[in-house]
PDB file of C-alpha atoms and ligand atoms in Angstrom:
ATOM      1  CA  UNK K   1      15.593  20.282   9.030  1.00  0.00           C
ATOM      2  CA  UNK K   2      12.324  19.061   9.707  1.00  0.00           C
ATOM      3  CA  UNK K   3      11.628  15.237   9.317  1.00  0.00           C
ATOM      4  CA  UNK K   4       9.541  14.393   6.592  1.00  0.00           C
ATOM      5  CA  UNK K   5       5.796  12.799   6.704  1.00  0.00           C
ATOM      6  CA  UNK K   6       4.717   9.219   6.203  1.00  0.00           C
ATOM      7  CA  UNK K   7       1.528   8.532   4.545  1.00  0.00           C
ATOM      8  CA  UNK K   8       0.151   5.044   4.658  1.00  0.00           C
ATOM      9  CA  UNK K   9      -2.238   4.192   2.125  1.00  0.00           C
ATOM     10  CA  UNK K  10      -4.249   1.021   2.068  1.00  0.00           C
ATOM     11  CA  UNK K  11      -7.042  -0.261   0.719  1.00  0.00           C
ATOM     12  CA  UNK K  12      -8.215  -3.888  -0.940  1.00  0.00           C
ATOM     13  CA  UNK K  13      -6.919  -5.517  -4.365  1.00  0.00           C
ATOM     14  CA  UNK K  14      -8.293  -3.410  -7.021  1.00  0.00           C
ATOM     15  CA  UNK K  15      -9.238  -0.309  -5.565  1.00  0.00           C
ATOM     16  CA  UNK K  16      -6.612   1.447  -7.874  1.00  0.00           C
ATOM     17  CA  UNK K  17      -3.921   2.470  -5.004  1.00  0.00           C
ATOM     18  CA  UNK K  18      -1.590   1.754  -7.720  1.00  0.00           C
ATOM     19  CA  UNK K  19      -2.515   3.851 -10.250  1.00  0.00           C
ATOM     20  CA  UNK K  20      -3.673   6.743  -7.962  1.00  0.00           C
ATOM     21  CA  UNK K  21       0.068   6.897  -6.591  1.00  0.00           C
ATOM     22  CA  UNK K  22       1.731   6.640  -9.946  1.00  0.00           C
ATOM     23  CA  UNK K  23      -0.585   9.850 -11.062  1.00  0.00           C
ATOM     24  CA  UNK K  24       0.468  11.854  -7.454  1.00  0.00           C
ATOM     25  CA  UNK K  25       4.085  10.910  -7.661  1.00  0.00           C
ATOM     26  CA  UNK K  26       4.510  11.851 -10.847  1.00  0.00           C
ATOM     27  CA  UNK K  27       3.205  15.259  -9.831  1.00  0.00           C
ATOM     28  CA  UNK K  28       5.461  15.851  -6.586  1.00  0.00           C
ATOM     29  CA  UNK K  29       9.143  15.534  -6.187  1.00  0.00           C
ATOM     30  CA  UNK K  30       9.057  15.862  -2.795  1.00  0.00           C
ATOM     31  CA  UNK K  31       6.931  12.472  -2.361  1.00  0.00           C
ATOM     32  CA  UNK K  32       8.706   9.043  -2.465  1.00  0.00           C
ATOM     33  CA  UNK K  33       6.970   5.648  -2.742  1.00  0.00           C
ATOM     34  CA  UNK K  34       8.534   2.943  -0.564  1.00  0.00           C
ATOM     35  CA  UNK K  35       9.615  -0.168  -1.994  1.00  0.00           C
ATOM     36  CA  UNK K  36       8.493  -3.507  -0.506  1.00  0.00           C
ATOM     37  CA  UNK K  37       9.765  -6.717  -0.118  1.00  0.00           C
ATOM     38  CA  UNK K  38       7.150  -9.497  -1.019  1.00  0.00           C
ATOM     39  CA  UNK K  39       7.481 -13.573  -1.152  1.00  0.00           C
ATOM     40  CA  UNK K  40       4.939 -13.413  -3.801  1.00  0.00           C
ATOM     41  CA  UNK K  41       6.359 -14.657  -7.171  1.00  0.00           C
ATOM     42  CA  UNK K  42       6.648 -11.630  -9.610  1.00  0.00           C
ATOM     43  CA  UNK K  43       4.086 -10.760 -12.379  1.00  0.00           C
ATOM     44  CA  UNK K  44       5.278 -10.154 -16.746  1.00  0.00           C
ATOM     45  CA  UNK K  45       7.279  -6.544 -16.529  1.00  0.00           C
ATOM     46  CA  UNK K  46       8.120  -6.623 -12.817  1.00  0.00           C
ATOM     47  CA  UNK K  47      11.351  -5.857 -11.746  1.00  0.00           C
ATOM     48  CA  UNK K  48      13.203  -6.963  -8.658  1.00  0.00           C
ATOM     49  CA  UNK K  49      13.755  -3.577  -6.388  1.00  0.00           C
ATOM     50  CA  UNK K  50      11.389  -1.867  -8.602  1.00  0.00           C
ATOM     51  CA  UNK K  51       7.927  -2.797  -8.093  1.00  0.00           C
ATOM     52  CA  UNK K  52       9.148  -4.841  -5.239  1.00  0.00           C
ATOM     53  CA  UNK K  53      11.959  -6.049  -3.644  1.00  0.00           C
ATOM     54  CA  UNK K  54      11.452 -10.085  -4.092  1.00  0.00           C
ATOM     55  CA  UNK K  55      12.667 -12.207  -1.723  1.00  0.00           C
ATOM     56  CA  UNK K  56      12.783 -16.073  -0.970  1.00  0.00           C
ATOM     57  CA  UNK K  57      10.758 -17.169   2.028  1.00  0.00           C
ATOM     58  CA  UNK K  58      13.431 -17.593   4.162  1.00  0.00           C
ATOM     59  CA  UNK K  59      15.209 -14.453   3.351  1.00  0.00           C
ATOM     60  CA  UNK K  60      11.834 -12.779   3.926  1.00  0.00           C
ATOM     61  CA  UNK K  61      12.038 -14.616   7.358  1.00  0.00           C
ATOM     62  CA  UNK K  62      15.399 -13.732   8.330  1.00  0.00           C
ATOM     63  CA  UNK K  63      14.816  -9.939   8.005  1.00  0.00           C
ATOM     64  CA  UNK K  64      11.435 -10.652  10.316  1.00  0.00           C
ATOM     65  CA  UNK K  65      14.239 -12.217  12.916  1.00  0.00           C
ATOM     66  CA  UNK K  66      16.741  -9.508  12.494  1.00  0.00           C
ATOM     67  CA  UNK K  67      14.012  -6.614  13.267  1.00  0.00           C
ATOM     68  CA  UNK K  68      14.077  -4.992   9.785  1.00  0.00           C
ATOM     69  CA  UNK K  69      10.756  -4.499   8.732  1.00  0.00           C
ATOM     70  CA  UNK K  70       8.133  -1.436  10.210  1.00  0.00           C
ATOM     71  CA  UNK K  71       5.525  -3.765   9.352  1.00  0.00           C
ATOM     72  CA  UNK K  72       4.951  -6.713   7.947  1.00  0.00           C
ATOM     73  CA  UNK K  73       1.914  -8.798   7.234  1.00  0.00           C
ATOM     74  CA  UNK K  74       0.703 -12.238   5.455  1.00  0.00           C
ATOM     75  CA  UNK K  75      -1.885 -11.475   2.772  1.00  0.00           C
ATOM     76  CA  UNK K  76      -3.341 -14.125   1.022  1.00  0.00           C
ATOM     77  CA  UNK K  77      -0.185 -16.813   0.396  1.00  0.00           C
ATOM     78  CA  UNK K  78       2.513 -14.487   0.642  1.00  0.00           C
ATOM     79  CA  UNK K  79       4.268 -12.257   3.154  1.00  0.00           C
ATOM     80  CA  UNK K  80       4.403  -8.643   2.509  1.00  0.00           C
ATOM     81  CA  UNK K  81       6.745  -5.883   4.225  1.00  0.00           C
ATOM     82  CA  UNK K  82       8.424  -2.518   4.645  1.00  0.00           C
ATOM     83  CA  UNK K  83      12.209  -2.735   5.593  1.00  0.00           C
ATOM     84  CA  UNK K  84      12.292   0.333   8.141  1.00  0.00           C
ATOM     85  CA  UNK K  85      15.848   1.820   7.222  1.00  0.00           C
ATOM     86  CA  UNK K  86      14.934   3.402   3.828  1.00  0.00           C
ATOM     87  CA  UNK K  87      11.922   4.885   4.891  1.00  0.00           C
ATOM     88  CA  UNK K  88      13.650   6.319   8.178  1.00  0.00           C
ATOM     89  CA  UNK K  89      16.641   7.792   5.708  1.00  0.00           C
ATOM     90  CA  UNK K  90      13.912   9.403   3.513  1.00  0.00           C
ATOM     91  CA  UNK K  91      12.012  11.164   6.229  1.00  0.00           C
ATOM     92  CA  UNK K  92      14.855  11.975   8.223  1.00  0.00           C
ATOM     93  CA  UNK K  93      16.378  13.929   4.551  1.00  0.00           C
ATOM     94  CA  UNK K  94      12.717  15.493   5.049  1.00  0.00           C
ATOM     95  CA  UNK K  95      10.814  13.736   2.137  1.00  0.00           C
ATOM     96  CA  UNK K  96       8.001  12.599   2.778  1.00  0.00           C
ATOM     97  CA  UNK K  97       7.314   8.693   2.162  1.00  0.00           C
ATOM     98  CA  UNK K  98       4.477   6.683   0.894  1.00  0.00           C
ATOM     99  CA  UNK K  99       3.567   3.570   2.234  1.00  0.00           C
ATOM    100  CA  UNK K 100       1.351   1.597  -0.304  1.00  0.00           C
ATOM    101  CA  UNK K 101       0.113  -1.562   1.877  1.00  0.00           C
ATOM    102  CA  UNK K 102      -2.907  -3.958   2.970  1.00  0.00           C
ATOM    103  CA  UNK K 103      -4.639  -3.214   6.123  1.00  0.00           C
ATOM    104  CA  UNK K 104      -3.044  -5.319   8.708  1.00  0.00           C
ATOM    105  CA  UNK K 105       0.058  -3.471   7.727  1.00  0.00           C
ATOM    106  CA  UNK K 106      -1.322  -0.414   7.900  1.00  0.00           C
ATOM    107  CA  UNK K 107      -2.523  -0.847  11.562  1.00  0.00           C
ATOM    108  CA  UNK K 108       0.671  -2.003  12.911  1.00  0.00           C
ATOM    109  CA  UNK K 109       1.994   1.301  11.297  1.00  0.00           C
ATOM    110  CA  UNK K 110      -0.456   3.299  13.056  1.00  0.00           C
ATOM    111  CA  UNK K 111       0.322   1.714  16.256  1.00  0.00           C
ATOM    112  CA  UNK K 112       3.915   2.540  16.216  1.00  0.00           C
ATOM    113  CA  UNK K 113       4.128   5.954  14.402  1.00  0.00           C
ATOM    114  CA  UNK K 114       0.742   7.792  15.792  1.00  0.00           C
ATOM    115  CA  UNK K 115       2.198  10.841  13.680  1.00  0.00           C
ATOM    116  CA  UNK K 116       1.423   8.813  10.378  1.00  0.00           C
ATOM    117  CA  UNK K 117      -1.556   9.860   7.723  1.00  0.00           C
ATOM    118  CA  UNK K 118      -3.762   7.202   7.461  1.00  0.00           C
ATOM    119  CA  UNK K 119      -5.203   7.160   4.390  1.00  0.00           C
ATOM    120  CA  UNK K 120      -7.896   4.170   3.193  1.00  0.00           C
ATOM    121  CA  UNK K 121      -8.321   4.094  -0.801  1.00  0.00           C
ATOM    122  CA  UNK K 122     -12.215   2.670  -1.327  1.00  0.00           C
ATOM    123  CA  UNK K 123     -14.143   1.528  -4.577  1.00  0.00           C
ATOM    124  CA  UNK K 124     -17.306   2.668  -5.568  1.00  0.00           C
ATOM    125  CA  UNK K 125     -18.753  -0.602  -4.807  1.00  0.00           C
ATOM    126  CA  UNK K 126     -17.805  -4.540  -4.034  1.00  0.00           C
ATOM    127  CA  UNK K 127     -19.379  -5.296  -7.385  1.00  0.00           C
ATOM    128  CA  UNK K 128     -16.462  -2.870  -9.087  1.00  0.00           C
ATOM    129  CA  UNK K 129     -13.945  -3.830  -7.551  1.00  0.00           C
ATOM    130  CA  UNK K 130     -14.588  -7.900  -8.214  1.00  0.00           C
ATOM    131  CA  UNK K 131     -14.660  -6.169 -12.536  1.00  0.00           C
ATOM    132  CA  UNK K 132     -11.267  -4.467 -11.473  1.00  0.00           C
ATOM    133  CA  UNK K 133      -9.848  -7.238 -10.108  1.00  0.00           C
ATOM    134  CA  UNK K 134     -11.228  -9.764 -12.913  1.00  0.00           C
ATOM    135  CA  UNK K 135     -10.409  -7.133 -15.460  1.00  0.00           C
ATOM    136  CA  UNK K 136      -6.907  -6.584 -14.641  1.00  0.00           C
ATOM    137  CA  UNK K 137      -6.289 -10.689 -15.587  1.00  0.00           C
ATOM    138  CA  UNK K 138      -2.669 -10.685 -13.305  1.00  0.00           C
ATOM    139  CA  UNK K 139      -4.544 -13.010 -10.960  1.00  0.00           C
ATOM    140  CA  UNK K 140      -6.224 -16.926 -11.777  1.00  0.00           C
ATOM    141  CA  UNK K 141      -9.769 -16.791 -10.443  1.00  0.00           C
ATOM    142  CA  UNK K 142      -8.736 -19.460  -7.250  1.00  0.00           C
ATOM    143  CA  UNK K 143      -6.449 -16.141  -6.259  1.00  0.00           C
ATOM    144  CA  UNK K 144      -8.948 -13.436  -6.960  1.00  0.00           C
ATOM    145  CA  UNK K 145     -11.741 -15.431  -5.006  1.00  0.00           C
ATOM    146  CA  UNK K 146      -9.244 -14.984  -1.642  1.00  0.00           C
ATOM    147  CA  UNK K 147      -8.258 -11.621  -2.430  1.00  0.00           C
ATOM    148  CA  UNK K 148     -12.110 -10.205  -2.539  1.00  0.00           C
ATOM    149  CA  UNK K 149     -13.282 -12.091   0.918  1.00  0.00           C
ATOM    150  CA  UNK K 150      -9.742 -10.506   2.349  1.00  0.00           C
ATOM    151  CA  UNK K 151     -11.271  -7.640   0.207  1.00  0.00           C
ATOM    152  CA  UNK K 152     -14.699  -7.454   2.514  1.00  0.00           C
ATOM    153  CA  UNK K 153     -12.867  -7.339   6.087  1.00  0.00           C
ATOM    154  CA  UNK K 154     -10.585  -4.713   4.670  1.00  0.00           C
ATOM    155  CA  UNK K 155     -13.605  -2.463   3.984  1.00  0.00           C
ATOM    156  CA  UNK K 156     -14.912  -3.117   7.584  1.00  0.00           C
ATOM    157  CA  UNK K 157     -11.728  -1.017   8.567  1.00  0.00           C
ATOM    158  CA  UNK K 158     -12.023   1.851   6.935  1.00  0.00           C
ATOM    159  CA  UNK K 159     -13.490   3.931   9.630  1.00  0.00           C
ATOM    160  CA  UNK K 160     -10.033   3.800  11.609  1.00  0.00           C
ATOM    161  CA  UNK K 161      -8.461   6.000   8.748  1.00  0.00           C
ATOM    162  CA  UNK K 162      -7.800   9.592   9.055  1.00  0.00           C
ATOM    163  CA  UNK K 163      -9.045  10.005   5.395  1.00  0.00           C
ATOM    164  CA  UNK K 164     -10.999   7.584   3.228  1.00  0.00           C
ATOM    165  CA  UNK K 165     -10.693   8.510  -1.007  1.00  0.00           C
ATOM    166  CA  UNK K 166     -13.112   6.389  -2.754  1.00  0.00           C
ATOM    167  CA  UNK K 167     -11.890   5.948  -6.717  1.00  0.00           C
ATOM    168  CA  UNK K 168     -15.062   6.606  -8.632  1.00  0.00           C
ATOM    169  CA  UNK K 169     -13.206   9.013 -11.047  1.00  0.00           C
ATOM    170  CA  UNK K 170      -9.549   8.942 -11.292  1.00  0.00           C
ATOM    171  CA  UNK K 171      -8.870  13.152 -11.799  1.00  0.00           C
ATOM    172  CA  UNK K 172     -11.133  13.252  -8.801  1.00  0.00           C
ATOM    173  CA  UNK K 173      -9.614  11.155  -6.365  1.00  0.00           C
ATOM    174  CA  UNK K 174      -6.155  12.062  -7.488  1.00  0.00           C
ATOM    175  CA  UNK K 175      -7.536  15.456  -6.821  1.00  0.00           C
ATOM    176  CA  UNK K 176      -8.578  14.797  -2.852  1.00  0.00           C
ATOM    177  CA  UNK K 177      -4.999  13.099  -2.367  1.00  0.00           C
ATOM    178  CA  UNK K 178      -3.233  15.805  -3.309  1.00  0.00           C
ATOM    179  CA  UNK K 179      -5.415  18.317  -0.856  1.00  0.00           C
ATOM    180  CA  UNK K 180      -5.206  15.601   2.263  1.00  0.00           C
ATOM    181  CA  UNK K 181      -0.787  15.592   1.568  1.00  0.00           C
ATOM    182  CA  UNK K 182      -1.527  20.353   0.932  1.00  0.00           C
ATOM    183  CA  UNK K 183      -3.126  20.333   4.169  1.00  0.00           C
ATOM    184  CA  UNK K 184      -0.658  18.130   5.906  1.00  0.00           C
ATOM    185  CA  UNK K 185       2.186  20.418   4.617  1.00  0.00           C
ATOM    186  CA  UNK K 186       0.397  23.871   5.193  1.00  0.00           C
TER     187      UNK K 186
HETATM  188  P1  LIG G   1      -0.001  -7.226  -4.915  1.00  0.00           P
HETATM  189  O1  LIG G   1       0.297  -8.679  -4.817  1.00  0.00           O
HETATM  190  O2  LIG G   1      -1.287  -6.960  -5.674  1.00  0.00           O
HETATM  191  O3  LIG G   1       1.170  -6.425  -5.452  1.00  0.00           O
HETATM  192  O4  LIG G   1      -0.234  -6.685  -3.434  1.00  0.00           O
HETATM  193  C1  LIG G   1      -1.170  -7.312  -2.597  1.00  0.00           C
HETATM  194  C2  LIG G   1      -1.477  -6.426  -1.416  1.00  0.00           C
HETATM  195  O5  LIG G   1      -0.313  -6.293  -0.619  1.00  0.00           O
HETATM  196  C3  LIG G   1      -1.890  -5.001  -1.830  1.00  0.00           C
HETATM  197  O6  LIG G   1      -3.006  -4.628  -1.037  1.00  0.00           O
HETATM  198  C4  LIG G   1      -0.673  -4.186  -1.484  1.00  0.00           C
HETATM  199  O7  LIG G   1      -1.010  -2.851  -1.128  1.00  0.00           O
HETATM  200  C5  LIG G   1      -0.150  -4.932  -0.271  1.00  0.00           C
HETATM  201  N1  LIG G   1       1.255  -4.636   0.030  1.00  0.00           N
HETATM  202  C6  LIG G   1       2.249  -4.283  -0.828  1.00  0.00           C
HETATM  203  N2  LIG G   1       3.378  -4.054  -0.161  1.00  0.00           N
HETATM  204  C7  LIG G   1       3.109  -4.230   1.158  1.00  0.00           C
HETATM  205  C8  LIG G   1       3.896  -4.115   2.358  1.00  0.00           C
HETATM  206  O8  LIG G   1       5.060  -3.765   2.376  1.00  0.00           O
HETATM  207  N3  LIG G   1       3.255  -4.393   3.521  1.00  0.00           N
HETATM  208  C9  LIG G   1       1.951  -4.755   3.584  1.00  0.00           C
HETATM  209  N4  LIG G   1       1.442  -4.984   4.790  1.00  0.00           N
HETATM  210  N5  LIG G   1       1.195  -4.872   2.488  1.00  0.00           N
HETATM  211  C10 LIG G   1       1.761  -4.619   1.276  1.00  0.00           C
END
């Protein structure tokens, strides 16, 4: 059978990866969203191994030490990661797996599976996404503040991506994702 495709798509805080991927997967049972472990502390109506897998700091550390993650990265105070042995089972079953992640993530992915589809989700502008961010009230404004200057080197990147969506109109851009994954599977 053949192995399944990993997409990785990044993009900053409040860019709408979130609810561009709910909209896709709901579309397309061959597509599965991986699951990441985070040391960040959950928000009202997450569930542990739902939204995330959460994890004490030194758990989080111990599966760094043991080898378990395909990437990893620290984003603003937390660590963020995606433990390597689900997504493996997936493609190897030939699904094809989602990675939702920040940048620094995302490149380490490139680096080690050059086969990947890079994928960079952008706003219409800085000024939206700061309203997005603001809007969407999970966040005090101490935390919003860090993630919108980690926000501005993330957009510096987005010329290393195979495909770059920007989210002016949701039916649009859900729209363009599902051609970039067509094309792939073509
Ligand atoms: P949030 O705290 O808003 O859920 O996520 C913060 C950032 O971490 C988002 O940009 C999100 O895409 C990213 N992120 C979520 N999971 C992972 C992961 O497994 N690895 C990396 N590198 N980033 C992740």
């Amino acid at each position: 059978m053949p192995k399944g495709t990993l997409y990785v798509v990044t993009g900053p805080s409040g860019a709408g990866k979130g609810t561009l991927l709910g909209r896709l997967l709901a579309a397309d049972e061959r597509l599965f969203l991986s699951i990441s472990a985070t040391t960040r502390a959950p928000r009202p109506g997450e569930q542990d191994g739902v939204q995330y897998h959460f994890l004490p700091r030194q758990a989080f550390e111990d599966k760094i030490a043991q080898g378990a993650f395909l990437e990893h990265a620290r984003y603003v105070d937390n660590y963020y990661g995606t433990l390597e042995a689900p997504v493996e089972e997936k493609l190897a079953a030939g699904l094809d797996v989602i990675l939702e992640i920040e940048v620094q993530g995302a490149m380490q992915v490139h680096g080690k599976r050059p086969d990947a589809v890079m994928v960079f989700i952008a706003p219409p502008s800085f000024e939206e996404l700061a309203a997005r961010l603001r809007g969407r009230g999970t966040e005090d404004e101490d935390k919003i503040q860090k993630r919108l200057a980690t926000a501005r080197e993330e957009l510096e990147q987005q010329a290393a991506f195979d495909y770059v969506v920007v989210n002016d109109e949701i039916d649009r851009a859900v729209h363009e994702l599902q051609q970039i994954i067509a094309a792939r599977r073509a």
